[in-house]
């Protein structure tokens, strides 16, 4: 049978766009169908606007800190609508870049909501991006589902009054009092954004420390840094009821407290986006939380249908979705062996101020494999000495497998941590040892030089596994 395309990609987010472009580069006839935003979550409602807002939130402190360096500056006021408009202009520019990259690669762009009719046929229906599209069908030999994820809202009374990150990027005014629920990436990052811009922030979470899954020392250091930023943390707490009281929202918690706010923001995780995809017309299998099950080659249970990125709920990070999309296109259409990536050393960063960044194993994870040597440095970065924020610490940690002396984990909380960590991730991916770090000359004066000057072991942690 002759299909319209060799490959049809559903979703023009980070993973889908990379897959489509690389496949088209190999000469395949490729189409990508997008229902909402060119560039997907990362560009429109995630990484990019978030980082711009984090940067916006840091100028206030910088102005104050400049006094210690002799500047006679006066802290000003922040205009939220100006920030949102500037951010939107940048996002519109990036949307255009995504479209032109796809067009230049020879990819056919389709707009609308795609729904499986069968394993080779999609019906394209009107959607947010194409409200007046005429419904039609397209066929392809292979189809990639790259539909991403969507915010998850827990079930409690009044939850509909709360917003998620989807709405946070377009609030008409900055709320003066914000309650953030959840202490994962989004909760921590938006707590920092709103606090930096002058809002009163309450961070509500159900554990003893924020950022489950990160190294315990980093979680502790982050919790301290959150307190230093003036954010109130409510630990071991869950929401019971949200209601309106005049202009206020009132959130009742299960510890008996209630919090008044202008905005209650749920940052309680994301779920694979599979709604109305017509998966019932295929053999694609979904498992817990709607995750599409795939094999190592990103192929679903339906031969010829693949899934990449957040919809598979593996490592839900933009660069991983890009890697998955690239490898899939290599494998389906390339002539050389597909690119290999080291997912085990995927670096990650949480853009609080100061940010946290990590690569490799936590101390607890590493100790399951063998006894580990732990090196920790804690100091006040130079700019905060004259700047006057001596309580704004940097914490660095090396986790070293004692038997091999390989550095198996690096964790940093501090200014520029993600920038440092990206380079260190190469060393950890390469399997370098503590001796390799030790024989590397530092750059002085930097925070990063601590990574190569940690001479004295802080402690030994015995094998637990
Ligand atoms: P996370 O999974 O990171 O965190 C979710 C938070 O919500 C946790 O604190 C979790 O608690 C809590 N939670 C979950 N369910 C409930 C519930 N029913 N009641 C109360 N609390 C609950 O999700 P995010 O929404 O922060 O981010 C989604 C994903 O997006 C991230 O995991 C990451 O993959 C990606 N992302 C990456 C960023 C980056 O790279 N910088 C930035 C933003 C997002 P508990 O820990 O107890 O489960």
Short mmCIF file of C-alpha atoms and ligand atoms in Angstrom, two decimals:
data_model
loop_
_atom_site.label_atom_id
_atom_site.label_comp_id
_atom_site.label_asym_id
_atom_site.label_seq_id
_atom_site.Cartn_x
_atom_site.Cartn_y
_atom_site.Cartn_z
CA UNK A 1 0.00 0.00 0.00
CA UNK A 2 1.21 3.52 -0.78
CA UNK A 3 1.11 5.75 2.28
CA UNK A 4 1.00 9.55 2.24
CA UNK A 5 4.16 9.65 4.36
CA UNK A 6 6.97 7.35 5.50
CA UNK A 7 6.74 8.86 8.98
CA UNK A 8 4.06 10.85 10.77
CA UNK A 9 4.98 12.45 14.08
CA UNK A 10 2.20 13.49 16.45
CA UNK A 11 3.39 16.46 18.48
CA UNK A 12 5.86 19.20 17.54
CA UNK A 13 7.60 19.36 20.91
CA UNK A 14 11.30 18.83 21.54
CA UNK A 15 11.33 15.09 20.83
CA UNK A 16 8.90 15.12 17.90
CA UNK A 17 10.61 17.97 16.09
CA UNK A 18 14.06 16.36 16.40
CA UNK A 19 12.73 13.01 15.19
CA UNK A 20 10.96 14.60 12.21
CA UNK A 21 13.93 16.74 11.17
CA UNK A 22 16.48 13.94 11.39
CA UNK A 23 14.21 11.51 9.53
CA UNK A 24 13.59 14.07 6.77
CA UNK A 25 17.36 14.64 6.60
CA UNK A 26 17.72 10.97 5.67
CA UNK A 27 15.31 11.48 2.78
CA UNK A 28 12.15 10.12 4.41
CA UNK A 29 8.79 11.72 3.56
CA UNK A 30 7.84 13.12 6.95
CA UNK A 31 4.89 15.06 8.37
CA UNK A 32 4.42 16.42 11.86
CA UNK A 33 1.01 17.27 13.25
CA UNK A 34 0.62 19.80 16.07
CA UNK A 35 -2.58 20.74 17.88
CA UNK A 36 -1.51 23.59 20.13
CA UNK A 37 1.99 25.13 20.05
CA UNK A 38 4.99 24.76 17.75
CA UNK A 39 7.82 23.74 20.06
CA UNK A 40 5.61 22.00 22.61
CA UNK A 41 5.75 22.36 26.38
CA UNK A 42 9.44 23.25 26.67
CA UNK A 43 9.21 26.28 24.43
CA UNK A 44 5.72 27.46 25.29
CA UNK A 45 4.81 26.42 28.83
CA UNK A 46 7.99 25.02 30.34
CA UNK A 47 11.76 25.32 30.27
CA UNK A 48 12.13 28.46 28.15
CA UNK A 49 9.53 30.83 29.67
CA UNK A 50 10.38 29.45 33.12
CA UNK A 51 14.08 30.28 32.73
CA UNK A 52 13.26 33.80 31.48
CA UNK A 53 11.08 34.29 34.56
CA UNK A 54 13.79 32.94 36.88
CA UNK A 55 16.21 35.44 35.34
CA UNK A 56 13.65 38.23 35.80
CA UNK A 57 13.27 37.29 39.45
CA UNK A 58 17.00 37.63 40.16
CA UNK A 59 17.49 41.30 39.23
CA UNK A 60 15.91 42.65 42.41
CA UNK A 61 18.50 41.04 44.68
CA UNK A 62 21.29 42.03 42.30
CA UNK A 63 20.37 45.70 42.57
CA UNK A 64 20.39 45.51 46.36
CA UNK A 65 23.64 43.55 46.39
CA UNK A 66 25.34 46.10 44.16
CA UNK A 67 25.37 48.54 47.09
CA UNK A 68 28.11 46.46 48.72
CA UNK A 69 30.21 47.02 45.60
CA UNK A 70 29.78 50.80 45.72
CA UNK A 71 26.80 51.25 43.42
CA UNK A 72 24.34 53.89 44.45
CA UNK A 73 21.31 52.16 42.98
CA UNK A 74 17.72 52.23 44.16
CA UNK A 75 15.65 49.04 44.04
CA UNK A 76 12.73 49.61 41.69
CA UNK A 77 9.38 47.94 41.24
CA UNK A 78 8.68 45.07 38.92
CA UNK A 79 6.03 45.24 36.22
CA UNK A 80 4.64 41.76 35.64
CA UNK A 81 2.65 42.54 32.44
CA UNK A 82 5.86 43.91 30.86
CA UNK A 83 7.68 40.66 31.67
CA UNK A 84 4.85 38.49 30.34
CA UNK A 85 4.61 40.51 27.11
CA UNK A 86 8.40 40.34 26.59
CA UNK A 87 8.39 36.62 27.30
CA UNK A 88 5.50 36.10 24.87
CA UNK A 89 7.36 37.98 22.11
CA UNK A 90 10.36 35.71 22.60
CA UNK A 91 8.18 32.60 22.54
CA UNK A 92 6.49 33.78 19.32
CA UNK A 93 9.95 34.25 17.80
CA UNK A 94 10.91 30.71 18.84
CA UNK A 95 7.63 29.29 17.45
CA UNK A 96 8.62 30.80 14.09
CA UNK A 97 12.10 29.29 14.31
CA UNK A 98 10.62 25.84 14.95
CA UNK A 99 8.31 26.17 11.95
CA UNK A 100 11.10 27.34 9.66
CA UNK A 101 13.49 24.60 10.89
CA UNK A 102 10.90 21.98 10.04
CA UNK A 103 10.09 23.54 6.67
CA UNK A 104 13.78 23.83 5.76
CA UNK A 105 14.21 20.15 6.61
CA UNK A 106 11.42 19.34 4.14
CA UNK A 107 8.92 18.23 6.79
CA UNK A 108 5.21 18.73 5.98
CA UNK A 109 3.46 20.69 8.74
CA UNK A 110 -0.09 19.69 9.64
CA UNK A 111 -2.21 21.50 12.23
CA UNK A 112 -5.04 19.96 14.22
CA UNK A 113 -5.69 17.19 16.70
CA UNK A 114 -4.57 13.74 15.52
CA UNK A 115 -6.57 10.64 16.36
CA UNK A 116 -5.74 7.08 15.34
CA UNK A 117 -8.25 5.48 12.98
CA UNK A 118 -6.00 2.43 12.65
CA UNK A 119 -2.29 1.66 12.90
CA UNK A 120 -1.45 3.62 9.75
CA UNK A 121 -4.19 6.24 9.59
CA UNK A 122 -4.75 9.42 11.57
CA UNK A 123 -7.82 11.62 11.43
CA UNK A 124 -6.88 15.28 11.83
CA UNK A 125 -9.57 17.35 13.52
CA UNK A 126 -9.87 21.04 14.49
CA UNK A 127 -7.81 22.08 17.55
CA UNK A 128 -6.61 25.17 19.40
CA UNK A 129 -3.96 25.83 16.74
CA UNK A 130 -6.36 25.13 13.86
CA UNK A 131 -9.92 25.82 15.08
CA UNK A 132 -11.42 25.87 11.60
CA UNK A 133 -9.42 23.01 10.09
CA UNK A 134 -11.36 20.72 7.80
CA UNK A 135 -11.27 17.17 9.22
CA UNK A 136 -9.30 14.81 7.00
CA UNK A 137 -7.22 11.65 7.21
CA UNK A 138 -3.55 11.04 6.52
CA UNK A 139 -1.68 7.77 6.31
CA UNK A 140 1.88 6.80 7.13
CA UNK A 141 3.97 3.66 7.20
CA UNK A 142 5.20 4.53 10.69
CA UNK A 143 3.77 6.82 13.34
CA UNK A 144 5.53 8.40 16.33
CA UNK A 145 3.53 9.54 19.36
CA UNK A 146 5.34 12.52 20.89
CA UNK A 147 2.42 14.21 22.62
CA UNK A 148 4.21 15.02 25.90
CA UNK A 149 2.50 15.44 29.23
CA UNK A 150 0.01 17.64 30.99
CA UNK A 151 -0.24 18.92 34.59
CA UNK A 152 -1.81 16.55 37.11
CA UNK A 153 -4.26 17.89 39.69
CA UNK A 154 -4.88 15.82 42.82
CA UNK A 155 -8.44 15.29 43.89
CA UNK A 156 -9.68 17.54 46.72
CA UNK A 157 -12.65 19.83 47.21
CA UNK A 158 -12.29 23.09 45.31
CA UNK A 159 -9.29 21.95 43.25
CA UNK A 160 -10.80 23.71 40.21
CA UNK A 161 -9.95 27.06 41.85
CA UNK A 162 -6.24 26.28 41.65
CA UNK A 163 -3.98 26.92 38.69
CA UNK A 164 -1.12 24.87 37.23
CA UNK A 165 2.01 25.86 35.34
CA UNK A 166 -0.11 26.06 32.16
CA UNK A 167 -1.92 29.11 33.52
CA UNK A 168 0.97 30.55 35.56
CA UNK A 169 2.76 31.73 32.44
CA UNK A 170 -0.18 33.92 31.46
CA UNK A 171 -1.44 35.41 34.72
CA UNK A 172 -2.53 39.00 34.00
CA UNK A 173 -1.00 40.24 37.30
CA UNK A 174 1.53 38.82 39.73
CA UNK A 175 -0.28 37.44 42.77
CA UNK A 176 0.89 39.04 46.02
CA UNK A 177 0.35 35.84 48.02
CA UNK A 178 0.99 32.46 46.39
CA UNK A 179 0.57 28.97 47.80
CA UNK A 180 2.57 26.40 45.85
CA UNK A 181 1.67 22.76 46.32
CA UNK A 182 4.37 20.21 45.59
CA UNK A 183 8.12 20.43 46.05
CA UNK A 184 9.33 18.90 42.79
CA UNK A 185 10.94 20.83 39.95
CA UNK A 186 8.02 23.12 39.20
CA UNK A 187 7.04 23.87 42.81
CA UNK A 188 10.58 24.80 43.77
CA UNK A 189 11.27 26.82 40.62
CA UNK A 190 8.06 28.86 40.79
CA UNK A 191 8.49 29.41 44.52
CA UNK A 192 11.80 31.09 43.65
CA UNK A 193 10.29 33.10 40.78
CA UNK A 194 7.41 34.53 42.81
CA UNK A 195 9.56 35.17 45.90
CA UNK A 196 12.18 36.97 43.80
CA UNK A 197 9.53 39.19 42.25
CA UNK A 198 8.19 40.14 45.68
CA UNK A 199 5.28 37.78 46.39
CA UNK A 200 4.75 36.11 49.73
CA UNK A 201 5.18 32.40 49.07
CA UNK A 202 4.03 29.35 51.03
CA UNK A 203 5.42 26.04 49.77
CA UNK A 204 3.30 23.07 50.85
CA UNK A 205 4.63 19.54 50.49
CA UNK A 206 4.04 16.08 51.87
CA UNK A 207 7.64 14.98 52.63
CA UNK A 208 10.21 16.15 55.17
CA UNK A 209 12.36 17.76 52.48
CA UNK A 210 11.82 19.12 48.94
CA UNK A 211 12.96 17.43 45.71
CA UNK A 212 12.38 13.76 46.31
CA UNK A 213 14.93 11.70 44.42
CA UNK A 214 17.78 14.19 44.77
CA UNK A 215 20.75 13.65 47.09
CA UNK A 216 19.79 14.10 50.75
CA UNK A 217 22.50 16.71 51.44
CA UNK A 218 21.24 18.73 48.47
CA UNK A 219 17.66 18.45 49.64
CA UNK A 220 18.69 19.73 53.08
CA UNK A 221 20.77 22.55 51.59
CA UNK A 222 17.90 23.47 49.27
CA UNK A 223 15.42 23.55 52.12
CA UNK A 224 17.77 25.96 53.94
CA UNK A 225 18.13 28.07 50.80
CA UNK A 226 14.34 28.18 50.41
CA UNK A 227 14.07 29.50 53.97
CA UNK A 228 16.81 32.09 53.28
CA UNK A 229 14.69 33.39 50.37
CA UNK A 230 11.88 34.07 52.86
CA UNK A 231 9.63 31.26 51.59
CA UNK A 232 7.58 29.48 54.27
CA UNK A 233 7.69 25.69 54.02
CA UNK A 234 4.80 23.55 55.28
CA UNK A 235 6.10 19.98 55.49
CA UNK A 236 4.23 16.68 55.85
CA UNK A 237 1.08 18.41 54.67
CA UNK A 238 -1.68 17.72 52.17
CA UNK A 239 -4.55 19.88 50.98
CA UNK A 240 -8.07 19.15 52.19
CA UNK A 241 -10.22 21.92 50.76
CA UNK A 242 -9.87 25.06 48.68
CA UNK A 243 -12.55 27.72 48.75
CA UNK A 244 -13.11 31.33 47.90
CA UNK A 245 -13.67 33.90 50.66
CA UNK A 246 -14.33 37.25 49.01
CA UNK A 247 -11.22 38.11 47.00
CA UNK A 248 -9.15 35.50 48.86
CA UNK A 249 -8.60 31.82 48.29
CA UNK A 250 -8.42 29.79 51.47
CA UNK A 251 -6.59 26.46 51.43
CA UNK A 252 -7.31 24.14 54.34
CA UNK A 253 -4.51 21.66 55.11
CA UNK A 254 -4.70 18.32 56.84
CA UNK A 255 -2.61 19.58 59.77
CA UNK A 256 -5.42 21.96 60.69
CA UNK A 257 -3.76 25.09 59.27
CA UNK A 258 -5.34 27.20 56.58
CA UNK A 259 -3.54 29.52 54.19
CA UNK A 260 -4.98 32.64 52.55
CA UNK A 261 -3.73 33.51 49.11
CA UNK A 262 -4.45 35.24 45.83
CA UNK A 263 -3.30 32.19 43.91
CA UNK A 264 -3.03 28.49 44.69
CA UNK A 265 -0.67 26.81 42.26
CA UNK A 266 -0.55 23.03 41.91
CA UNK A 267 2.87 21.68 40.97
CA UNK A 268 1.93 18.10 41.72
CA UNK A 269 3.45 16.30 38.78
CA UNK A 270 2.52 15.70 35.17
CA UNK A 271 0.82 12.84 33.36
CA UNK A 272 1.29 11.49 29.83
CA UNK A 273 -0.97 13.24 27.32
CA UNK A 274 -2.99 10.50 25.66
CA UNK A 275 -6.52 11.95 25.79
CA UNK A 276 -8.60 11.41 22.68
CA UNK A 277 -5.69 9.92 20.72
CA UNK A 278 -7.80 6.97 19.58
CA UNK A 279 -5.32 4.48 21.07
CA UNK A 280 -8.23 2.03 21.38
CA UNK A 281 -8.04 1.69 17.60
CA UNK A 282 -4.49 0.35 17.90
CA UNK A 283 -2.68 -2.28 19.96
CA UNK A 284 -0.70 0.40 21.82
CA UNK A 285 -0.57 -0.50 25.52
CA UNK A 286 -0.73 2.08 28.29
CA UNK A 287 0.21 1.30 31.87
CA UNK A 288 0.06 3.13 35.20
CA UNK A 289 -0.80 6.85 34.95
CA UNK A 290 -1.39 6.50 31.20
CA UNK A 291 2.25 5.96 30.26
CA UNK A 292 2.68 4.41 26.81
CA UNK A 293 4.69 1.23 27.12
CA UNK A 294 7.63 1.02 24.73
CA UNK A 295 10.58 -1.29 24.24
CA UNK A 296 14.23 -0.18 24.20
CA UNK A 297 13.77 0.95 20.61
CA UNK A 298 10.81 3.21 21.60
CA UNK A 299 8.41 0.90 19.74
CA UNK A 300 4.98 0.36 21.29
CA UNK A 301 3.13 -2.96 21.41
CA UNK A 302 1.73 -2.04 17.97
CA UNK A 303 4.46 -2.70 15.39
CA UNK A 304 5.26 0.47 13.46
CA UNK A 305 3.90 2.83 16.15
CA UNK A 306 6.54 4.43 18.37
CA UNK A 307 6.45 6.77 21.36
CA UNK A 308 9.10 9.14 22.68
CA UNK A 309 9.42 11.78 25.41
CA UNK A 310 7.14 12.45 28.38
CA UNK A 311 4.29 10.35 27.00
CA UNK A 312 6.46 7.31 27.81
CA UNK A 313 7.33 8.64 31.30
CA UNK A 314 10.94 7.47 31.27
CA UNK A 315 13.25 10.42 32.04
CA UNK A 316 11.00 13.43 31.54
CA UNK A 317 13.50 16.02 30.45
CA UNK A 318 13.72 17.92 27.15
CA UNK A 319 17.23 16.77 26.19
CA UNK A 320 16.22 13.15 26.80
CA UNK A 321 13.16 13.48 24.54
CA UNK A 322 15.45 14.99 21.90
CA UNK A 323 17.89 12.10 22.27
CA UNK A 324 15.08 9.56 22.01
CA UNK A 325 13.69 11.25 18.88
CA UNK A 326 17.10 11.48 17.26
CA UNK A 327 17.98 7.85 17.94
CA UNK A 328 14.63 6.66 16.63
CA UNK A 329 15.05 8.56 13.34
CA UNK A 330 18.62 7.19 13.04
CA UNK A 331 17.39 3.67 13.55
CA UNK A 332 14.40 3.88 11.20
CA UNK A 333 16.00 5.76 8.32
CA UNK A 334 19.75 6.18 8.93
CA UNK A 335 22.56 4.40 7.25
CA UNK A 336 25.08 4.52 10.12
CA UNK A 337 24.47 2.88 13.53
CA UNK A 338 22.14 5.01 15.66
CA UNK A 339 23.60 7.50 18.09
CA UNK A 340 24.24 6.13 21.59
CA UNK A 341 23.53 8.27 24.67
CA UNK A 342 24.39 7.62 28.29
CA UNK A 343 21.01 7.99 30.00
CA UNK A 344 22.47 6.81 33.32
CA UNK A 345 24.40 10.06 33.62
CA UNK A 346 21.62 12.37 32.47
CA UNK A 347 22.35 15.63 34.30
CA UNK A 348 19.45 17.50 35.84
CA UNK A 349 18.94 20.98 37.21
CA UNK A 350 16.31 22.77 39.22
CA UNK A 351 16.38 26.50 38.58
CA UNK A 352 15.81 27.88 42.05
CA UNK A 353 17.97 30.83 43.07
CA UNK A 354 20.47 29.40 43.84
CA UNK A 355 19.91 26.41 41.54
CA UNK A 356 20.54 22.75 42.24
CA UNK A 357 22.20 20.50 39.68
CA UNK A 358 23.12 16.82 39.80
CA UNK A 359 24.65 14.09 37.74
CA UNK A 360 25.04 10.40 38.49
CA UNK A 361 24.22 8.64 41.73
CA UNK A 362 23.14 10.07 45.04
CA UNK A 363 25.07 8.94 48.11
CA UNK A 364 22.25 6.55 49.03
CA UNK A 365 22.11 5.03 45.54
CA UNK A 366 25.89 4.67 45.28
CA UNK A 367 26.16 3.01 48.70
CA UNK A 368 23.88 0.25 47.45
CA UNK A 369 26.62 -0.74 45.01
CA UNK A 370 29.59 -0.42 47.37
CA UNK A 371 31.26 1.67 50.05
CA UNK A 372 31.62 5.29 48.98
CA UNK A 373 33.90 8.19 49.84
CA UNK A 374 32.04 11.45 50.27
CA UNK A 375 33.59 14.88 49.74
CA UNK A 376 31.58 17.96 50.63
CA UNK A 377 32.50 21.65 50.35
CA UNK A 378 30.29 24.38 51.75
CA UNK A 379 31.21 28.03 51.36
CA UNK A 380 29.98 31.55 50.69
CA UNK A 381 30.61 32.48 47.03
CA UNK A 382 32.77 35.55 46.54
CA UNK A 383 30.05 37.81 45.15
CA UNK A 384 27.99 37.36 48.30
CA UNK A 385 30.81 38.57 50.56
CA UNK A 386 30.66 42.22 49.48
CA UNK A 387 27.10 41.69 48.27
CA UNK A 388 26.11 40.94 51.84
CA UNK A 389 24.28 37.64 51.45
CA UNK A 390 26.60 35.52 53.56
CA UNK A 391 23.77 33.12 54.28
CA UNK A 392 23.53 32.28 50.57
CA UNK A 393 25.77 29.22 50.55
CA UNK A 394 27.14 27.01 47.83
CA UNK A 395 27.31 23.29 48.59
CA UNK A 396 29.25 20.83 46.43
CA UNK A 397 29.39 17.10 46.86
CA UNK A 398 31.38 14.35 45.18
CA UNK A 399 30.28 10.74 45.56
CA UNK A 400 33.23 8.42 44.88
CA UNK A 401 33.05 4.65 44.60
CA UNK A 402 35.74 3.57 47.07
CA UNK A 403 36.88 0.43 45.26
CA UNK A 404 37.33 1.96 41.78
CA UNK A 405 37.76 5.59 42.93
CA UNK A 406 35.40 6.58 40.10
CA UNK A 407 33.41 9.75 40.70
CA UNK A 408 29.90 8.34 40.37
CA UNK A 409 27.92 11.37 41.46
CA UNK A 410 28.35 15.16 41.56
CA UNK A 411 25.80 17.40 43.21
CA UNK A 412 25.90 21.18 43.47
CA UNK A 413 23.64 23.79 45.02
CA UNK A 414 24.83 27.28 44.26
CA UNK A 415 24.95 30.09 41.72
CA UNK A 416 25.68 28.76 38.22
CA UNK A 417 25.39 25.13 39.39
CA UNK A 418 23.77 23.96 36.10
CA UNK A 419 26.53 25.62 34.04
CA UNK A 420 29.23 23.87 36.11
CA UNK A 421 27.41 20.59 36.20
CA UNK A 422 27.04 20.25 32.43
CA UNK A 423 30.84 20.14 32.06
CA UNK A 424 31.33 17.84 35.04
CA UNK A 425 28.74 15.48 33.56
CA UNK A 426 31.23 14.73 30.78
CA UNK A 427 33.77 13.61 33.39
CA UNK A 428 31.24 11.42 35.17
CA UNK A 429 30.01 9.95 31.87
CA UNK A 430 33.61 9.21 30.94
CA UNK A 431 34.05 7.35 34.25
CA UNK A 432 36.89 9.57 35.51
CA UNK A 433 38.32 8.99 38.96
CA UNK A 434 38.86 11.22 41.96
CA UNK A 435 42.57 11.23 41.03
CA UNK A 436 41.62 12.70 37.62
CA UNK A 437 39.71 15.46 39.36
CA UNK A 438 42.68 16.01 41.74
CA UNK A 439 45.24 16.37 38.94
CA UNK A 440 43.12 18.95 37.13
CA UNK A 441 44.26 22.51 37.76
CA UNK A 442 41.51 24.83 39.04
CA UNK A 443 40.43 28.20 37.66
CA UNK A 444 40.92 30.83 40.33
CA UNK A 445 38.90 32.48 41.71
CA UNK A 446 35.77 30.52 40.87
CA UNK A 447 33.30 28.38 42.75
CA UNK A 448 33.95 25.59 40.27
CA UNK A 449 37.58 25.19 41.37
CA UNK A 450 36.26 23.54 44.54
CA UNK A 451 35.38 20.55 42.38
CA UNK A 452 39.08 19.85 41.81
CA UNK A 453 40.41 20.94 45.20
CA UNK A 454 38.41 18.78 47.60
CA UNK A 455 41.36 16.98 49.21
CA UNK A 456 39.94 15.74 52.50
CA UNK A 457 37.25 13.10 52.61
CA UNK A 458 34.22 14.24 54.60
CA UNK A 459 33.09 10.72 55.44
CA UNK A 460 32.97 7.13 54.34
CA UNK A 461 29.56 5.55 53.81
CA UNK A 462 29.53 1.80 54.05
CA UNK A 463 27.87 -0.43 51.46
CA UNK A 464 24.22 -0.92 52.26
CA UNK A 465 23.13 -3.28 49.50
P1 LIG B 1 7.56 16.40 40.21
O1 LIG B 1 7.25 14.98 39.98
O2 LIG B 1 8.95 16.87 40.06
O3 LIG B 1 7.05 16.83 41.66
C1 LIG B 1 5.71 16.64 42.02
C2 LIG B 1 5.50 17.13 43.42
O4 LIG B 1 4.11 17.04 43.72
C3 LIG B 1 6.23 16.31 44.47
O5 LIG B 1 6.58 17.15 45.53
C4 LIG B 1 5.15 15.30 44.86
O6 LIG B 1 5.33 14.79 46.14
C5 LIG B 1 3.92 16.18 44.84
N1 LIG B 1 2.67 15.44 44.65
C6 LIG B 1 2.38 14.56 43.68
N2 LIG B 1 1.13 14.09 43.82
C7 LIG B 1 0.62 14.69 44.92
C8 LIG B 1 -0.61 14.61 45.59
N3 LIG B 1 -1.58 13.81 45.15
N4 LIG B 1 -0.78 15.36 46.70
C9 LIG B 1 0.21 16.14 47.16
N5 LIG B 1 1.41 16.28 46.56
C10 LIG B 1 1.61 15.55 45.45
O7 LIG B 1 6.58 17.19 39.24
P2 LIG B 1 6.53 18.69 38.74
O8 LIG B 1 5.09 18.96 38.51
O9 LIG B 1 7.30 19.59 39.63
O10 LIG B 1 7.29 18.61 37.36
C11 LIG B 1 6.91 17.62 36.41
C12 LIG B 1 8.09 17.12 35.66
O11 LIG B 1 8.48 18.07 34.68
C13 LIG B 1 9.35 16.89 36.50
O12 LIG B 1 9.35 15.67 37.15
C14 LIG B 1 10.42 16.99 35.46
O13 LIG B 1 10.52 15.75 34.83
C15 LIG B 1 9.88 18.04 34.49
N6 LIG B 1 10.43 19.37 34.76
C16 LIG B 1 11.77 19.58 34.63
C17 LIG B 1 12.32 20.81 34.88
C18 LIG B 1 13.79 21.01 34.77
O14 LIG B 1 14.44 20.19 34.13
N7 LIG B 1 14.35 22.04 35.38
C19 LIG B 1 11.49 21.94 35.28
C20 LIG B 1 10.10 21.61 35.41
C21 LIG B 1 9.60 20.38 35.15
P3 LIG B 1 6.24 13.48 46.40
O15 LIG B 1 7.64 13.90 46.20
O16 LIG B 1 5.89 13.14 47.80
O17 LIG B 1 5.77 12.46 45.41
#
